[in-house]
PDB file of C-alpha atoms in Angstrom:
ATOM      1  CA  UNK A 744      96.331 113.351 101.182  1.00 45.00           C
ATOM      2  CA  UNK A 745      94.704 110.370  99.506  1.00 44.00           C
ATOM      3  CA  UNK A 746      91.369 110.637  97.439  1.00 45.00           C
ATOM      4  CA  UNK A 747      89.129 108.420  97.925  1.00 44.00           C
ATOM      5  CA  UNK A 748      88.429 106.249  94.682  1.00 44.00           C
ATOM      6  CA  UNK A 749      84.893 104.798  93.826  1.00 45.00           C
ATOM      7  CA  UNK A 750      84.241 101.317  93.924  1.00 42.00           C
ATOM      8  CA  UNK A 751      82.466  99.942  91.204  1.00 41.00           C
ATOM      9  CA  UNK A 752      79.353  97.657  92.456  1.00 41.00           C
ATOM     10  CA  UNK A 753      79.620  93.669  91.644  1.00 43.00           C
ATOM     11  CA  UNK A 754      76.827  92.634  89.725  1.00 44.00           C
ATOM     12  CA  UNK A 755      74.919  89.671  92.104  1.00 43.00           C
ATOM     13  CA  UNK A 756      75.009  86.291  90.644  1.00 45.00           C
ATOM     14  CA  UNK A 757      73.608  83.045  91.318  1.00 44.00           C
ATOM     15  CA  UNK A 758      76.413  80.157  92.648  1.00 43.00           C
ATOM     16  CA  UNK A 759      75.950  76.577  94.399  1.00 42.00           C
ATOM     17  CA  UNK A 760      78.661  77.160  96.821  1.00 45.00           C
ATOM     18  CA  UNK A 761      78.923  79.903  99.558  1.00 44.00           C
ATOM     19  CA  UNK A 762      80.899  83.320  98.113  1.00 45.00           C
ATOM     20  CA  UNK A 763      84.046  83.468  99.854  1.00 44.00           C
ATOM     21  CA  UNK A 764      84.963  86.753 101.554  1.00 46.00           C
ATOM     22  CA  UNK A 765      87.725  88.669 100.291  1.00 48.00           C
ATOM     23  CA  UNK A 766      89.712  90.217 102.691  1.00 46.00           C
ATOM     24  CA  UNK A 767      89.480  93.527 103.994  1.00 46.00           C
ATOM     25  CA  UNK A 768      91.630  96.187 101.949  1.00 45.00           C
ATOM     26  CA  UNK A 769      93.977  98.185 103.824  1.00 41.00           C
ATOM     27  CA  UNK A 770      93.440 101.092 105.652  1.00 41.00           C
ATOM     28  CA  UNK A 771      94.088 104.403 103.649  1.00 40.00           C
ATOM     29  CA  UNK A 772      97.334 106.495 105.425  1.00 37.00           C
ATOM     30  CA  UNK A 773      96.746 108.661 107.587  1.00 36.00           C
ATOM     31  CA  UNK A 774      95.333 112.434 106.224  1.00 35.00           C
ATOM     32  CA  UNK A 775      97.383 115.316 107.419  1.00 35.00           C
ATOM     33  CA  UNK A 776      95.429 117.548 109.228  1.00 35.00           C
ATOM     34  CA  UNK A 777      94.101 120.656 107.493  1.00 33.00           C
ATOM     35  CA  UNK A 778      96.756 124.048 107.342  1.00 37.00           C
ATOM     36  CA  UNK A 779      99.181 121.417 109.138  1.00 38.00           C
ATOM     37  CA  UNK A 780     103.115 122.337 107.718  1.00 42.00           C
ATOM     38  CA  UNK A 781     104.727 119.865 105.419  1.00 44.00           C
ATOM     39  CA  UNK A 782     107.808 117.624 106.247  1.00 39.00           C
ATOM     40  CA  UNK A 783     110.387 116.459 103.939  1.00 44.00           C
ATOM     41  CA  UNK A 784     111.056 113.474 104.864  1.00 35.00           C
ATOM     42  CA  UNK A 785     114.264 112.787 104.252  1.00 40.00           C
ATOM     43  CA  UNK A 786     115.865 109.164 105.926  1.00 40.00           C
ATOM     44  CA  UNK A 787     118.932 109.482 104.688  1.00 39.00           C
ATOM     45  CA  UNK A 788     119.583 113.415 105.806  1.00 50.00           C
ATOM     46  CA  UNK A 789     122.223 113.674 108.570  1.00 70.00           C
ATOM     47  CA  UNK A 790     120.848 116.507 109.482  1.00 77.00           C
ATOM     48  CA  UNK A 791     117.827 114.846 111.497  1.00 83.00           C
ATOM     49  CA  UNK A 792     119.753 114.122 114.203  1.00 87.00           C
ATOM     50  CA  UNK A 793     121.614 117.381 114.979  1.00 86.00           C
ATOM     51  CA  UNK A 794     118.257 119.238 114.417  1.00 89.00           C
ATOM     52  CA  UNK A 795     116.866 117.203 116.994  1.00 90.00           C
ATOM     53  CA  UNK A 796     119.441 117.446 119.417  1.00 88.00           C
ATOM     54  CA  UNK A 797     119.473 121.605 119.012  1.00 89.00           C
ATOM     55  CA  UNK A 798     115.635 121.752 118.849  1.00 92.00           C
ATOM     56  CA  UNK A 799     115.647 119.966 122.220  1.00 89.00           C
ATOM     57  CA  UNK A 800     118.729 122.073 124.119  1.00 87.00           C
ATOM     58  CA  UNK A 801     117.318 125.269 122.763  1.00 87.00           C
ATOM     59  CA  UNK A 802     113.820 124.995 124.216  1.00 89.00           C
ATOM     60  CA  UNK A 803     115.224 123.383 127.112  1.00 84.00           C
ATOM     61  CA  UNK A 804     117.975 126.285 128.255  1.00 82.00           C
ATOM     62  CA  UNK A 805     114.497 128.870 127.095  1.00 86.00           C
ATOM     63  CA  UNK A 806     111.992 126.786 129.583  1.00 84.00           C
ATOM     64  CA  UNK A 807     109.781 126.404 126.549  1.00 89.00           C
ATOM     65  CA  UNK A 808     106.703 123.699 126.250  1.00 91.00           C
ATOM     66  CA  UNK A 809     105.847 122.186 122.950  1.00 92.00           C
ATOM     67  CA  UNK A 810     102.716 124.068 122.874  1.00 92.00           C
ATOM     68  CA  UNK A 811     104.496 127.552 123.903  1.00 92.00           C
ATOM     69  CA  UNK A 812     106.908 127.076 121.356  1.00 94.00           C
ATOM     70  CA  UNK A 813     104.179 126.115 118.789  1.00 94.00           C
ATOM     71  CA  UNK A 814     101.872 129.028 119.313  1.00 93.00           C
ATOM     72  CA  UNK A 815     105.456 131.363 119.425  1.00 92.00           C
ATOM     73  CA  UNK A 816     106.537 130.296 115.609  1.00 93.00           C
ATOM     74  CA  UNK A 817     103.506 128.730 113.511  1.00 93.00           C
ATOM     75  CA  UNK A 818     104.889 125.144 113.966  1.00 93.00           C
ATOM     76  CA  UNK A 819     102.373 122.649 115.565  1.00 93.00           C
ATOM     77  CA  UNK A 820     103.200 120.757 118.716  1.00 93.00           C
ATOM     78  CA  UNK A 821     103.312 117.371 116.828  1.00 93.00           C
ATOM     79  CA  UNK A 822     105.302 118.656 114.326  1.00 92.00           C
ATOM     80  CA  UNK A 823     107.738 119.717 116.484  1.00 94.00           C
ATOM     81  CA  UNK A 824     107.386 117.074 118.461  1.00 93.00           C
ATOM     82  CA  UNK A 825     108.641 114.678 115.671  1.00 92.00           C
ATOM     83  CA  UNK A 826     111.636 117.209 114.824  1.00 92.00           C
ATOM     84  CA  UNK A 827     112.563 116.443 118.147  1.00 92.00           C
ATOM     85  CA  UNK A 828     112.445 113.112 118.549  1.00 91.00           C
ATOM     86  CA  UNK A 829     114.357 112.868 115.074  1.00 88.00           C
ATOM     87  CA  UNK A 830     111.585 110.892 112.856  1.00 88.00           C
ATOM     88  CA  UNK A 831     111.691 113.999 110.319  1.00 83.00           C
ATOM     89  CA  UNK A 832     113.839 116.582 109.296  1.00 78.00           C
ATOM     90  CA  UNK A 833     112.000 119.694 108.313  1.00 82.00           C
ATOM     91  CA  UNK A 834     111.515 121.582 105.343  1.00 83.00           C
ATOM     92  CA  UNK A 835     113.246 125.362 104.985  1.00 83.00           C
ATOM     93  CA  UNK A 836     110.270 127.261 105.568  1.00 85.00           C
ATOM     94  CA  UNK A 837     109.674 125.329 108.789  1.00 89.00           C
ATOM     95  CA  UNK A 838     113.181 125.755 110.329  1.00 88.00           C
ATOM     96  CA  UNK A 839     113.140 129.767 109.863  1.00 87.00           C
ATOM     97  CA  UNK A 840     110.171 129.951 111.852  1.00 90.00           C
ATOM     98  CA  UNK A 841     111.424 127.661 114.315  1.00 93.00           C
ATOM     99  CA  UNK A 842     114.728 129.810 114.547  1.00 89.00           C
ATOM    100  CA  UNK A 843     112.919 133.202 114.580  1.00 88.00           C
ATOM    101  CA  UNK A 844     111.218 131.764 117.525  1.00 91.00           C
ATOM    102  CA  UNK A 845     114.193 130.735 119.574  1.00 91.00           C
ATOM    103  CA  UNK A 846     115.785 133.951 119.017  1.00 86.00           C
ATOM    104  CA  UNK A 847     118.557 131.847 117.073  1.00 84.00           C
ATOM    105  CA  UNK A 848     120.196 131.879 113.677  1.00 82.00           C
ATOM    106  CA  UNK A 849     119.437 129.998 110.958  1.00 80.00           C
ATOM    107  CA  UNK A 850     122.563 127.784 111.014  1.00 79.00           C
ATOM    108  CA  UNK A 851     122.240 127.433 115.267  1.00 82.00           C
ATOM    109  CA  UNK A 852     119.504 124.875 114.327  1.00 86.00           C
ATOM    110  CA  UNK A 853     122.065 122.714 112.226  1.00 80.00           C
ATOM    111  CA  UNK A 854     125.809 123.253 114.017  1.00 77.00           C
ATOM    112  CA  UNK A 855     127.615 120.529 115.616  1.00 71.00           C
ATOM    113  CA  UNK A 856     130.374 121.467 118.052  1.00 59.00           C
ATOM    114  CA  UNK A 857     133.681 121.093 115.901  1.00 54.00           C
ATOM    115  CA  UNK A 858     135.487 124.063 115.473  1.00 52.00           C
ATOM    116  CA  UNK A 859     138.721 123.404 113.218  1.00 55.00           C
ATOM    117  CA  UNK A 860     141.172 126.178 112.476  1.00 64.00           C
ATOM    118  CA  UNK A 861     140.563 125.470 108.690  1.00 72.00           C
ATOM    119  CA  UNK A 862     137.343 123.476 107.405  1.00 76.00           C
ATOM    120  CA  UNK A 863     136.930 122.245 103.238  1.00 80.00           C
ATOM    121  CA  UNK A 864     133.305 121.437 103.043  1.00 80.00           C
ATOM    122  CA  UNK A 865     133.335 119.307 100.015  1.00 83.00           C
ATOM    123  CA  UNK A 866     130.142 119.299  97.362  1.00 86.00           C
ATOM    124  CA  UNK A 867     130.117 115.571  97.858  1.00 83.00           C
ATOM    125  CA  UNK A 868     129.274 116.055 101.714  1.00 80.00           C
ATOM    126  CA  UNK A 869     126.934 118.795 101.489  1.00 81.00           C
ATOM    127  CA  UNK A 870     124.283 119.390 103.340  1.00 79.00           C
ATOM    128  CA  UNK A 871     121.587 120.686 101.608  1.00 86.00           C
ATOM    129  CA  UNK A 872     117.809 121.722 102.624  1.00 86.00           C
ATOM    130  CA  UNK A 873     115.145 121.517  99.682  1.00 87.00           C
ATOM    131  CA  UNK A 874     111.982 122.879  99.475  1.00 88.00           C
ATOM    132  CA  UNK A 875     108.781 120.668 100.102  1.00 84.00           C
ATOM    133  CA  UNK A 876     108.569 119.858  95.929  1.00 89.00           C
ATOM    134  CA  UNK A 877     112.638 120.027  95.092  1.00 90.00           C
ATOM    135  CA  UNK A 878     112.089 123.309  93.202  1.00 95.00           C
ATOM    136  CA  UNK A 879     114.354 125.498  95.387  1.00 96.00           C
ATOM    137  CA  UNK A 880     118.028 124.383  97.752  1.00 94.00           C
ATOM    138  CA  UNK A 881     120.276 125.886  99.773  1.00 93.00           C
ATOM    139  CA  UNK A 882     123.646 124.561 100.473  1.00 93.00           C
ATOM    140  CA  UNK A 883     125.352 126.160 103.687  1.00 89.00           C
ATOM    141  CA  UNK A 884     128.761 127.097 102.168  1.00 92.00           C
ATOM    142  CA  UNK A 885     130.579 127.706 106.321  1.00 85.00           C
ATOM    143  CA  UNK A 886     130.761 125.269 108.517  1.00 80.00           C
ATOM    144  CA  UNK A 887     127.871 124.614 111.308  1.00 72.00           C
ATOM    145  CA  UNK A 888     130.002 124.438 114.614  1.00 67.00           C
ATOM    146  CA  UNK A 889     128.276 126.903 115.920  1.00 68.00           C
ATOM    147  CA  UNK A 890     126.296 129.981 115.663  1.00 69.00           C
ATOM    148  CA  UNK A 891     126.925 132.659 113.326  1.00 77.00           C
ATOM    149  CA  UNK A 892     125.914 136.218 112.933  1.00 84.00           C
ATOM    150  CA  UNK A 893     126.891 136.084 108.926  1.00 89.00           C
ATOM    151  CA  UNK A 894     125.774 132.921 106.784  1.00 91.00           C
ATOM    152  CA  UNK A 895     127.192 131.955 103.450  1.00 94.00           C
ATOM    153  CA  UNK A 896     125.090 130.003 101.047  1.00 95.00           C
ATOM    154  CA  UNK A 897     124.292 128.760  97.387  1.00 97.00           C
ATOM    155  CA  UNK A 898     120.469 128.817  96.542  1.00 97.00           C
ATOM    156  CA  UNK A 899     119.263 126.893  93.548  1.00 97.00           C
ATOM    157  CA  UNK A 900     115.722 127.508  91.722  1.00 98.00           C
ATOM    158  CA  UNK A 901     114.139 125.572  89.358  1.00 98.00           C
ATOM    159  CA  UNK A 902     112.928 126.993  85.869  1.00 98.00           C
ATOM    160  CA  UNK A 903     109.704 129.184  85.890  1.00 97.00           C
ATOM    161  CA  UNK A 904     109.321 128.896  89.958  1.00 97.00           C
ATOM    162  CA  UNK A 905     109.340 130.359  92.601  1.00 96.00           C
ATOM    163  CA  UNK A 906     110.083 130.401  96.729  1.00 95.00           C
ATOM    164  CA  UNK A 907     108.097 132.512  99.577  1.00 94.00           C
ATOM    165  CA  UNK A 908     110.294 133.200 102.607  1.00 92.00           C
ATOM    166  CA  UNK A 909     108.934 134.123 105.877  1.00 89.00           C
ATOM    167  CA  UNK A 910     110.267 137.543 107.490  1.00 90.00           C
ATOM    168  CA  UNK A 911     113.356 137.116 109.091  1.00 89.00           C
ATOM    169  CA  UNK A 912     114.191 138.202 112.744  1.00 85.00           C
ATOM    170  CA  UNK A 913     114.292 142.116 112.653  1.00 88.00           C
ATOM    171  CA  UNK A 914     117.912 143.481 111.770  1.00 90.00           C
ATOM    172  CA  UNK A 915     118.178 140.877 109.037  1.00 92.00           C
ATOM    173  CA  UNK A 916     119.667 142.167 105.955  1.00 95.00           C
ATOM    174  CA  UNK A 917     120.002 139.660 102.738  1.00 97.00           C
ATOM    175  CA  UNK A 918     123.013 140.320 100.355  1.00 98.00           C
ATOM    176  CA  UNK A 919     122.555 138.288  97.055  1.00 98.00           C
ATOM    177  CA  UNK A 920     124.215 137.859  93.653  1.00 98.00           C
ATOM    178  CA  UNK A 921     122.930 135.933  91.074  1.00 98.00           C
ATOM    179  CA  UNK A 922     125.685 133.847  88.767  1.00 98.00           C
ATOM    180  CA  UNK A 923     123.110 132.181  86.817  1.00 98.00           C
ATOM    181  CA  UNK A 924     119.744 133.188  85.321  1.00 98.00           C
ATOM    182  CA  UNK A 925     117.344 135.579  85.470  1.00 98.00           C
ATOM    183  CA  UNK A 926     115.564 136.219  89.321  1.00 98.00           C
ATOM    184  CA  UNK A 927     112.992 138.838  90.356  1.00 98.00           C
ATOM    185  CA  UNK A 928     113.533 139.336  93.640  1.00 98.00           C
ATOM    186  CA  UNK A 929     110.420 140.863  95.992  1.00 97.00           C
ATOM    187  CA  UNK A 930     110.676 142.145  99.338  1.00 96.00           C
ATOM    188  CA  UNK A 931     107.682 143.906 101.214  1.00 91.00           C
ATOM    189  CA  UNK A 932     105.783 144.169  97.526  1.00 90.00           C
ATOM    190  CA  UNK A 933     108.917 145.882  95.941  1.00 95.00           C
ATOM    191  CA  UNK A 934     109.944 144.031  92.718  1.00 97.00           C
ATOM    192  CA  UNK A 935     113.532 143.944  91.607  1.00 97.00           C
ATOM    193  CA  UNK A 936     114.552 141.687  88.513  1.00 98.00           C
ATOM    194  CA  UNK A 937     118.261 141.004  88.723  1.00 98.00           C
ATOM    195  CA  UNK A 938     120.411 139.226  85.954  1.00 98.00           C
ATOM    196  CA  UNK A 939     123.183 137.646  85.922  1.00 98.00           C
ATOM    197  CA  UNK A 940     126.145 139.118  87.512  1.00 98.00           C
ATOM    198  CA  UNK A 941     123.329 141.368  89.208  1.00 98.00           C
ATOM    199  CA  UNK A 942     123.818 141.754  93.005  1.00 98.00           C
ATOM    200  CA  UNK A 943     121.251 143.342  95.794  1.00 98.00           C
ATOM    201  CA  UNK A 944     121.235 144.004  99.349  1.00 97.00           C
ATOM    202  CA  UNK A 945     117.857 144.084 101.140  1.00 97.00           C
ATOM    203  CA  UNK A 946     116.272 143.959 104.471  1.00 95.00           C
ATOM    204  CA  UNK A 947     114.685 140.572 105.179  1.00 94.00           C
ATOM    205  CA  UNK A 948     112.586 141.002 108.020  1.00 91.00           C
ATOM    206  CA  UNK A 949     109.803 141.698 106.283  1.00 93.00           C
ATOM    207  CA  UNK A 950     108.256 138.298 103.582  1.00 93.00           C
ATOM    208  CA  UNK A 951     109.981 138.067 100.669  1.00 96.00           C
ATOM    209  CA  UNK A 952     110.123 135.968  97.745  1.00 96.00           C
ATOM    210  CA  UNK A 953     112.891 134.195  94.710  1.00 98.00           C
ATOM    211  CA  UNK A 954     111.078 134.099  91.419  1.00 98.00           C
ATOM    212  CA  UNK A 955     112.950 132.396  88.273  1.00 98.00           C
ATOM    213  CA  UNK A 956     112.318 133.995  85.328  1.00 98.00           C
ATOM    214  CA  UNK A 957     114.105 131.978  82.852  1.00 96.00           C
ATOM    215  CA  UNK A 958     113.737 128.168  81.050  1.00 96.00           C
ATOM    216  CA  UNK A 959     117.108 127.114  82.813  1.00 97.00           C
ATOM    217  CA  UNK A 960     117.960 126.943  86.595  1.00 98.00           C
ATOM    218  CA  UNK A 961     118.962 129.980  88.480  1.00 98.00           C
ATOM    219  CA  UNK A 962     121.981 129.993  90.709  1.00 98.00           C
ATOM    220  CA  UNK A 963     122.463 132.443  93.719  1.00 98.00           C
ATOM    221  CA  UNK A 964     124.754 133.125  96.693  1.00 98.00           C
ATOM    222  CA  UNK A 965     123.387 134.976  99.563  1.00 97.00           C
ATOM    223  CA  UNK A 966     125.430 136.510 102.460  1.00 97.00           C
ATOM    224  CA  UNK A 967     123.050 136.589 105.647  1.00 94.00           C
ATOM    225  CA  UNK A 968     123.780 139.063 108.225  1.00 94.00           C
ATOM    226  CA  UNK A 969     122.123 138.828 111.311  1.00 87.00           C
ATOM    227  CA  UNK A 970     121.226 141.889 113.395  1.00 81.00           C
ATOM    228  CA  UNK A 971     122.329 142.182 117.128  1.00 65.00           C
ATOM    229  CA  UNK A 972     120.830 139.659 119.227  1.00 52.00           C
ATOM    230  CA  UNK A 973     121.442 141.923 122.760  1.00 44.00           C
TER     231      UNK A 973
END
């Protein structure tokens, strides 16, 4: 949001000819309203696209309304309405609560409808979700054809930070090793500092949160398992 800076008064003075006007300045951008989610906005993401498309079957095939699905995950109806017409792509936070809200995996919100007998997903065509300031990523290591009950990924955390996640739909379960670093891991209140080469399996449907503990950045690679969706 943009601060608005003081103007410094002109000191009147005398002149023989009539002051010319200077034009108006511009009109400050638009404040986002208060407790309203952050976007990434991210142009160049092809991801925008096939969020927008899912977003939009999803609620469709559930008989959902903007404001229904708003009120159902924490995401307000402009927001979403934006996702779905594709003029942002949303942060990670964001997309979990939309997904809890669906009744839909993670990945569901992201899959395209290709489903080779073998897929490479090469680093140089990854598609990767950041956090609002760029401290934490996750790169979707399977491919997003379709819906998954187990997700593969590599999570990336910036020195000294850390990353909040939301609960998880119930039956959610959160297996993660970390290869580089230092990470305290806390789930429900319960701290668990694991090192490298340190692995833990945890129950995510309750908040949880990634803290780097080191001066360098911490690599992980979580296995997300789904519960039964009935």
């Amino acid at each position: 949001m943009a601060d608005t800076l003081p103007v410094k008064a002109r000191r009147a003075q005398p002149s023989a000819r009539a002051a010319i006007p200077e034009p108006p300045p511009p009109p400050p951008p638009p404040a986002s309203e208060p407790g309203a989610d952050d976007l990434a906005l991210d142009e160049s993401s092809d991801l925008t696209p096939v969020v927008a498309a899912n977003l939009k079957r999803f609620r469709a095939e559930r008989g959902l309304s903007l404001e229904r699905l708003a009120k159902a995950s924490g995401v307000s109806r402009a927001m979403l309405g934006q996702i779905e017409l594709g003029q942002s792509t949303p942060t990670i936070n964001v997309l979990w609560k939309i997904a809890r809200a669906l009744g839909v995996p993670f990945s569901a919100l992201m899959s395209q409808a290709t489903s080779p007998v073998t897929t490479v997903m090469q680093a140089s065509h990854a598609r990767i979700l950041r956090s609002r300031n760029g401290d934490f990523s996750s790169r979707a290591l399977f491919p997003m054809d379709r819906p998954r009950n187990v997700e593969f990924y590599e999570l990336r955390l910036a020195p000294r930070s850390v990353e909040h996640a939301d609960a998880h739909a119930p039956g959610t379960s959160e297996n993660l090793i970390v290869t580089e670093g230092s990470v305290e891991i806390t789930v429900a209140g319960e701290r668990r500092v694991l090192e490298t080469g340190d692995a833990i399996l945890f129950e995510a449907d309750s908040p949880h949160s990634y803290r780097n503990l080191g001066g360098a950045e911490a690599v992980m690679y979580l296995v997300m398992t789904y519960g039964s969706r009935g």
